[in-house]
PDB file of C-alpha atoms in Angstrom:
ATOM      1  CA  UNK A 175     103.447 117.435 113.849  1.00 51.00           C
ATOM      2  CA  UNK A 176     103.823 114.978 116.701  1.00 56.00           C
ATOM      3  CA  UNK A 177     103.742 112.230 114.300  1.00 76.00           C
ATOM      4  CA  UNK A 178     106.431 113.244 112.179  1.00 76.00           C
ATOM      5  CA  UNK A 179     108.674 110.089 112.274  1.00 81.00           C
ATOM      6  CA  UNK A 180     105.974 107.678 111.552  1.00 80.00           C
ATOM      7  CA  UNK A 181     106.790 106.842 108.364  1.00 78.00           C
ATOM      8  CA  UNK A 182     110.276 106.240 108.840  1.00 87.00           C
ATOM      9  CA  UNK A 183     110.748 102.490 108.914  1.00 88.00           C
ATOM     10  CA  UNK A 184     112.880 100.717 112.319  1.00 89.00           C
ATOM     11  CA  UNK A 185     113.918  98.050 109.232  1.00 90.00           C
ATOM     12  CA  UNK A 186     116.451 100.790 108.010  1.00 91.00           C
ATOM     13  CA  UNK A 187     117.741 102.251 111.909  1.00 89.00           C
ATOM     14  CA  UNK A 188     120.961 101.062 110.901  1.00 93.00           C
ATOM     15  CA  UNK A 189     123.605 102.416 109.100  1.00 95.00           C
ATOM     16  CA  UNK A 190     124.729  99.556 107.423  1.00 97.00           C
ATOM     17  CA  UNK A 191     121.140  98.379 105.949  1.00 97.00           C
ATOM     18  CA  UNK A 192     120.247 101.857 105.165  1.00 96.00           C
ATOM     19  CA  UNK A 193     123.739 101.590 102.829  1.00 97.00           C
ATOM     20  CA  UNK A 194     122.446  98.080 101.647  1.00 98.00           C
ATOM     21  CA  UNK A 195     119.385  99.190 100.506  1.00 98.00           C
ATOM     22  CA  UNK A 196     120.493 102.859  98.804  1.00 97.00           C
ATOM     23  CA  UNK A 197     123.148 100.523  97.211  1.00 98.00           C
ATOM     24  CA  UNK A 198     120.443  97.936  95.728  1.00 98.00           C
ATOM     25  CA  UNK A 199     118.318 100.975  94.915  1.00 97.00           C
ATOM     26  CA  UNK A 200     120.218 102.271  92.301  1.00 97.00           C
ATOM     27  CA  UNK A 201     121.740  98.585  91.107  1.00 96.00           C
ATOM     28  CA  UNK A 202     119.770  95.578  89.888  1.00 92.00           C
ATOM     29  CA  UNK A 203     122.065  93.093  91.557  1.00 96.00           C
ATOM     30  CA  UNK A 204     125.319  93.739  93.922  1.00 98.00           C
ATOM     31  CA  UNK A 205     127.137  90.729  94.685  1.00 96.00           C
ATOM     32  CA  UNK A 206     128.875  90.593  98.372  1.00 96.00           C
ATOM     33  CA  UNK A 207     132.304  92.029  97.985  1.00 95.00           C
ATOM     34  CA  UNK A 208     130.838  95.034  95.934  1.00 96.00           C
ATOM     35  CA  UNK A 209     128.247  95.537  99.145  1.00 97.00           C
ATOM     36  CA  UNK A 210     131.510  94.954 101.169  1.00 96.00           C
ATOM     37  CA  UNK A 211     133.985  97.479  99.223  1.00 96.00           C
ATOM     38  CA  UNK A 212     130.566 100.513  98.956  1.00 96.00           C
ATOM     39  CA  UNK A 213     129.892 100.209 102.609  1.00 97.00           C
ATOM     40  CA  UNK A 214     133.444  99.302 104.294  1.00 96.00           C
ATOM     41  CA  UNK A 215     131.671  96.473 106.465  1.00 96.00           C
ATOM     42  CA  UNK A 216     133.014  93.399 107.675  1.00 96.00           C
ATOM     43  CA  UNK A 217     131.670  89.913 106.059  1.00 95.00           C
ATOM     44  CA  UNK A 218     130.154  89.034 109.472  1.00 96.00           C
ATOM     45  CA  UNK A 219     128.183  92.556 109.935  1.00 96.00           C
ATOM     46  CA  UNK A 220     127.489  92.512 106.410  1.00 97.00           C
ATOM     47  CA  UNK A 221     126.068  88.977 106.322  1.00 96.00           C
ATOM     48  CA  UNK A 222     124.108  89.526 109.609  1.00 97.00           C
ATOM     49  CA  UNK A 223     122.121  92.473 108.805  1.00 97.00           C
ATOM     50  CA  UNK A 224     121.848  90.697 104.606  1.00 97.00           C
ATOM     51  CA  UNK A 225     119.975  88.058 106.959  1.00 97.00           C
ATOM     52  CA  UNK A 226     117.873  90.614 108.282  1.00 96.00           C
ATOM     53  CA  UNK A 227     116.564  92.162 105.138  1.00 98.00           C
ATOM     54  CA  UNK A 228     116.012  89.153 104.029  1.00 97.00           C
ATOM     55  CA  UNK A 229     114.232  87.745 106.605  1.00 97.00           C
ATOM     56  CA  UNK A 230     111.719  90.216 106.022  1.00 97.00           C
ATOM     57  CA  UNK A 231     111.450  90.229 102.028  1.00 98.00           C
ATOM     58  CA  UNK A 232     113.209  92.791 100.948  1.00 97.00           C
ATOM     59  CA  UNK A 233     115.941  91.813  99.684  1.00 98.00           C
ATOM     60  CA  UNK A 234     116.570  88.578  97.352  1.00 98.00           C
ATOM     61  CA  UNK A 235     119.624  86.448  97.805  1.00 96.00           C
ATOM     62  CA  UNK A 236     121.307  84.778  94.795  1.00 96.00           C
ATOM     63  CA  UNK A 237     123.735  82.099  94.782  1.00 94.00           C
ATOM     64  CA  UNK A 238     125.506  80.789  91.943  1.00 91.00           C
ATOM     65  CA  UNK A 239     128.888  79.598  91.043  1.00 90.00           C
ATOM     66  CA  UNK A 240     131.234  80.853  88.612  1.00 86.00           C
ATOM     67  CA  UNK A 241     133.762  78.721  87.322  1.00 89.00           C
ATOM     68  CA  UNK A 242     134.070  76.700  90.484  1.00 89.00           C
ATOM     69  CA  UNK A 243     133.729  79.920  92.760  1.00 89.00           C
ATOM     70  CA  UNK A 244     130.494  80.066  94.599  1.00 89.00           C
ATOM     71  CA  UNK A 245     129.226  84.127  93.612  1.00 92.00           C
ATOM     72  CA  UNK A 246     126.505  85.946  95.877  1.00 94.00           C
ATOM     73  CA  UNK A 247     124.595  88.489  94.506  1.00 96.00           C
ATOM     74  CA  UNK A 248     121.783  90.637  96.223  1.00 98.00           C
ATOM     75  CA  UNK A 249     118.202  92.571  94.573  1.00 98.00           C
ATOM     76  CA  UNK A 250     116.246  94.314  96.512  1.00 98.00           C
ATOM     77  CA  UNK A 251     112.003  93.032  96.368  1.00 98.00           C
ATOM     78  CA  UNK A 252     109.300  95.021  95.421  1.00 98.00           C
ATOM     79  CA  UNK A 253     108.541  95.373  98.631  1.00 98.00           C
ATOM     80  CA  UNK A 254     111.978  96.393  99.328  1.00 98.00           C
ATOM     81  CA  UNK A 255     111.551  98.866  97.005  1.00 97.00           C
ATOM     82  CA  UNK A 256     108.740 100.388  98.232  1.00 97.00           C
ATOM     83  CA  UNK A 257     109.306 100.260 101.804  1.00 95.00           C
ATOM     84  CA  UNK A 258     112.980 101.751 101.611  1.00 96.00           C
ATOM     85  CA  UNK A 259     111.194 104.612  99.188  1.00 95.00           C
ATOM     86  CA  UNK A 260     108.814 104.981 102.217  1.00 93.00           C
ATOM     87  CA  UNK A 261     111.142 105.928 104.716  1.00 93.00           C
ATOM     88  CA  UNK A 262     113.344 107.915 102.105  1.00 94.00           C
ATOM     89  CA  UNK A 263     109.575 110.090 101.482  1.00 92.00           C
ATOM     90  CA  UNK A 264     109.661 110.365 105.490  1.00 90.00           C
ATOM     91  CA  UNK A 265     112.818 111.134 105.618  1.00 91.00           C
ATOM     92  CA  UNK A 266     112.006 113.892 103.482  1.00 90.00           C
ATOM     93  CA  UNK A 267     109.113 115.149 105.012  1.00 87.00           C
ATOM     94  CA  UNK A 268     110.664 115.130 108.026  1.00 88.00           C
ATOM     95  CA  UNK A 269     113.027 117.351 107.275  1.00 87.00           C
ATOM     96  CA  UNK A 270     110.987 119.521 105.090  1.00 85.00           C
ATOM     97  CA  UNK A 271     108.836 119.977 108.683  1.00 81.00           C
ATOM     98  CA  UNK A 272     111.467 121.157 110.906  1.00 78.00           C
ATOM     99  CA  UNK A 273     113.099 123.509 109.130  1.00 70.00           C
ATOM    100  CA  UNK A 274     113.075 126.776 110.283  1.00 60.00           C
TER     101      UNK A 274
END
């Protein structure tokens, strides 16, 4: 049992990209100020830690305009997918361990 947070992933220690991915989960696409309203974050936290799951493929960033509004929408990857299931399985098990 000493290894019972090993599958929980460091990509989802915060807050605010565990709520981006559980959010992306259960939508195809979110644009920004969807992600923004769900999760009450501020555009700057929002966009840094959108950089971060990005950065390491799991998320995909769309950018298109409508009308003449540029529009931002979000998917999580495959790899997204299965990572953030990953951690939500450890998660799991963890807590399925240490109960009493």
């Amino acid at each position: 049992m000493k290894h019972i947070i090993d599958n929980l992933s460091k990509l989802f220690d915060s807050r605010l990209r565990l709520g981006i991915m559980a959010v992306l989960m259960v939508n195809d696409k979110v644009d920004f100020n969807a992600l923004k309203e769900y999760l009450d974050a501020s555009d700057g936290n929002l966009a840094s830690h959108i950089k971060a799951l990005e950065k390491h493929d799991l998320i995909i960033v769309h950018k298109q305009f409508v009308g003449r509004k540029p529009k931002t929408s979000y998917e999580a990857t495959p790899l997204g997918r299965q990572l953030f299931q990953k951690h939500l399985d450890g998660l799991n098990n963890l807590i399925s361990n240490v109960k009493q």
